[in-house]
Amino acid sequence: MFKIKIVDLLNEKGIQLNLKAKNKEEVLKELIDILEASGQLSNRDDFERAVLERENNFSTGIGMGVAIPHGKSNGVKEASIIFGRSEKGIDYQSMDEAPAYIFFLIAVPADSNNEHLNVLSQLSRSLMHSEIREGLKNAKTAQDVIGIFEQ
């Protein structure tokens, strides 16, 4: 079985190292804006609804300064990951109640199998390592971010 890797779903157009958002709602909108600009959405409203519904059920702020919002929707053309970083940190109602600085938005088509759960699991495991989180916080370029996941 073919296993999708994190690096396969990241690209430079989908990486924003200086998010302008000041709150959870704004960060979700900004990440979805980046996804839409990269040409990965056929129906933004449908995807945004899926992400917000997930957030309303439980926050995807996993703690340690990280949030991984995600959605499965007919509005997504192909699986992708958007990376965003906030210098100031955002109150994301994370499990540990600390601000989030690092954001990964996972978008998958509605008809895909549960591959996004595999990607979510890979991402969560990677982000448990403080050196990965520090590398992402200190990345100077989009290529630096991609390089962290190429190892």
mmCIF file of C-alpha atoms in Angstrom, residues 8-92:
data_model
loop_
_atom_site.group_PDB
_atom_site.id
_atom_site.type_symbol
_atom_site.label_atom_id
_atom_site.label_comp_id
_atom_site.label_asym_id
_atom_site.label_seq_id
_atom_site.Cartn_x
_atom_site.Cartn_y
_atom_site.Cartn_z
ATOM 1 C CA ASP A 8 4.468 14.992 -0.405
ATOM 2 C CA LEU A 9 1.615 17.293 0.653
ATOM 3 C CA LEU A 10 3.664 20.419 1.400
ATOM 4 C CA ASN A 11 4.831 22.943 -1.179
ATOM 5 C CA GLU A 12 6.373 26.395 -0.995
ATOM 6 C CA LYS A 13 3.163 28.168 -2.103
ATOM 7 C CA GLY A 14 1.396 26.637 0.897
ATOM 8 C CA ILE A 15 3.792 27.965 3.525
ATOM 9 C CA GLN A 16 3.329 31.276 5.352
ATOM 10 C CA LEU A 17 6.023 32.103 7.900
ATOM 11 C CA ASN A 18 4.380 35.284 9.184
ATOM 12 C CA LEU A 19 0.654 34.871 9.775
ATOM 13 C CA LYS A 20 -1.179 38.114 10.422
ATOM 14 C CA ALA A 21 -4.127 36.534 12.272
ATOM 15 C CA LYS A 22 -4.762 37.565 15.854
ATOM 16 C CA ASN A 23 -7.312 34.922 16.867
ATOM 17 C CA LYS A 24 -8.472 31.386 16.069
ATOM 18 C CA GLU A 25 -11.135 32.427 13.550
ATOM 19 C CA GLU A 26 -8.687 34.670 11.673
ATOM 20 C CA VAL A 27 -5.967 32.016 11.541
ATOM 21 C CA LEU A 28 -8.373 29.464 10.051
ATOM 22 C CA LYS A 29 -9.508 31.996 7.443
ATOM 23 C CA GLU A 30 -5.911 32.934 6.602
ATOM 24 C CA LEU A 31 -4.823 29.292 6.208
ATOM 25 C CA ILE A 32 -7.846 28.558 4.008
ATOM 26 C CA ASP A 33 -7.048 31.703 1.953
ATOM 27 C CA ILE A 34 -3.577 30.260 1.296
ATOM 28 C CA LEU A 35 -5.084 26.886 0.353
ATOM 29 C CA GLU A 36 -7.514 28.588 -2.020
ATOM 30 C CA ALA A 37 -4.744 30.714 -3.594
ATOM 31 C CA SER A 38 -2.701 27.565 -4.222
ATOM 32 C CA GLY A 39 -5.551 26.233 -6.380
ATOM 33 C CA GLN A 40 -6.482 23.289 -4.161
ATOM 34 C CA LEU A 41 -10.137 24.209 -3.615
ATOM 35 C CA SER A 42 -13.119 23.874 -5.919
ATOM 36 C CA ASN A 43 -15.545 25.012 -3.204
ATOM 37 C CA ARG A 44 -14.087 27.117 -0.410
ATOM 38 C CA ASP A 45 -17.345 27.407 1.545
ATOM 39 C CA ASP A 46 -17.801 23.635 1.661
ATOM 40 C CA PHE A 47 -14.248 23.085 2.938
ATOM 41 C CA GLU A 48 -14.422 25.957 5.423
ATOM 42 C CA ARG A 49 -17.673 24.529 6.816
ATOM 43 C CA ALA A 50 -15.981 21.112 7.299
ATOM 44 C CA VAL A 51 -13.037 22.675 9.160
ATOM 45 C CA LEU A 52 -15.242 24.856 11.383
ATOM 46 C CA GLU A 53 -17.519 21.924 12.178
ATOM 47 C CA ARG A 54 -14.482 19.911 13.309
ATOM 48 C CA GLU A 55 -13.283 22.836 15.463
ATOM 49 C CA ASN A 56 -16.721 23.240 17.029
ATOM 50 C CA ASN A 57 -16.640 19.574 18.099
ATOM 51 C CA PHE A 58 -13.160 19.845 19.605
ATOM 52 C CA SER A 59 -10.199 22.163 19.245
ATOM 53 C CA THR A 60 -7.384 20.879 17.055
ATOM 54 C CA GLY A 61 -4.913 22.792 19.217
ATOM 55 C CA ILE A 62 -2.875 19.798 20.355
ATOM 56 C CA GLY A 63 -0.667 21.774 22.745
ATOM 57 C CA MET A 64 3.071 22.521 22.765
ATOM 58 C CA GLY A 65 2.366 25.575 20.584
ATOM 59 C CA VAL A 66 0.851 23.504 17.756
ATOM 60 C CA ALA A 67 -2.570 23.313 16.076
ATOM 61 C CA ILE A 68 -3.567 20.940 13.273
ATOM 62 C CA PRO A 69 -6.951 21.997 11.887
ATOM 63 C CA HIS A 70 -8.231 19.617 9.231
ATOM 64 C CA GLY A 71 -11.183 18.942 7.009
ATOM 65 C CA LYS A 72 -12.490 16.394 4.530
ATOM 66 C CA SER A 73 -14.689 17.937 1.853
ATOM 67 C CA ASN A 74 -15.981 17.755 -1.711
ATOM 68 C CA GLY A 75 -14.539 21.265 -2.040
ATOM 69 C CA VAL A 76 -10.950 19.922 -1.972
ATOM 70 C CA LYS A 77 -9.330 18.945 -5.288
ATOM 71 C CA GLU A 78 -6.387 16.990 -3.871
ATOM 72 C CA ALA A 79 -4.888 16.295 -0.486
ATOM 73 C CA SER A 80 -2.565 19.014 0.749
ATOM 74 C CA ILE A 81 -1.088 20.613 3.849
ATOM 75 C CA ILE A 82 -0.785 24.350 4.477
ATOM 76 C CA PHE A 83 1.800 25.476 7.027
ATOM 77 C CA GLY A 84 1.533 28.743 8.908
ATOM 78 C CA ARG A 85 3.521 30.293 11.714
ATOM 79 C CA SER A 86 2.606 33.122 14.060
ATOM 80 C CA GLU A 87 5.441 35.050 15.677
ATOM 81 C CA LYS A 88 3.242 36.341 18.531
ATOM 82 C CA GLY A 89 1.201 33.202 19.121
ATOM 83 C CA ILE A 90 -2.575 32.833 18.991
ATOM 84 C CA ASP A 91 -5.045 31.725 21.645
ATOM 85 C CA TYR A 92 -6.339 28.591 19.918
#
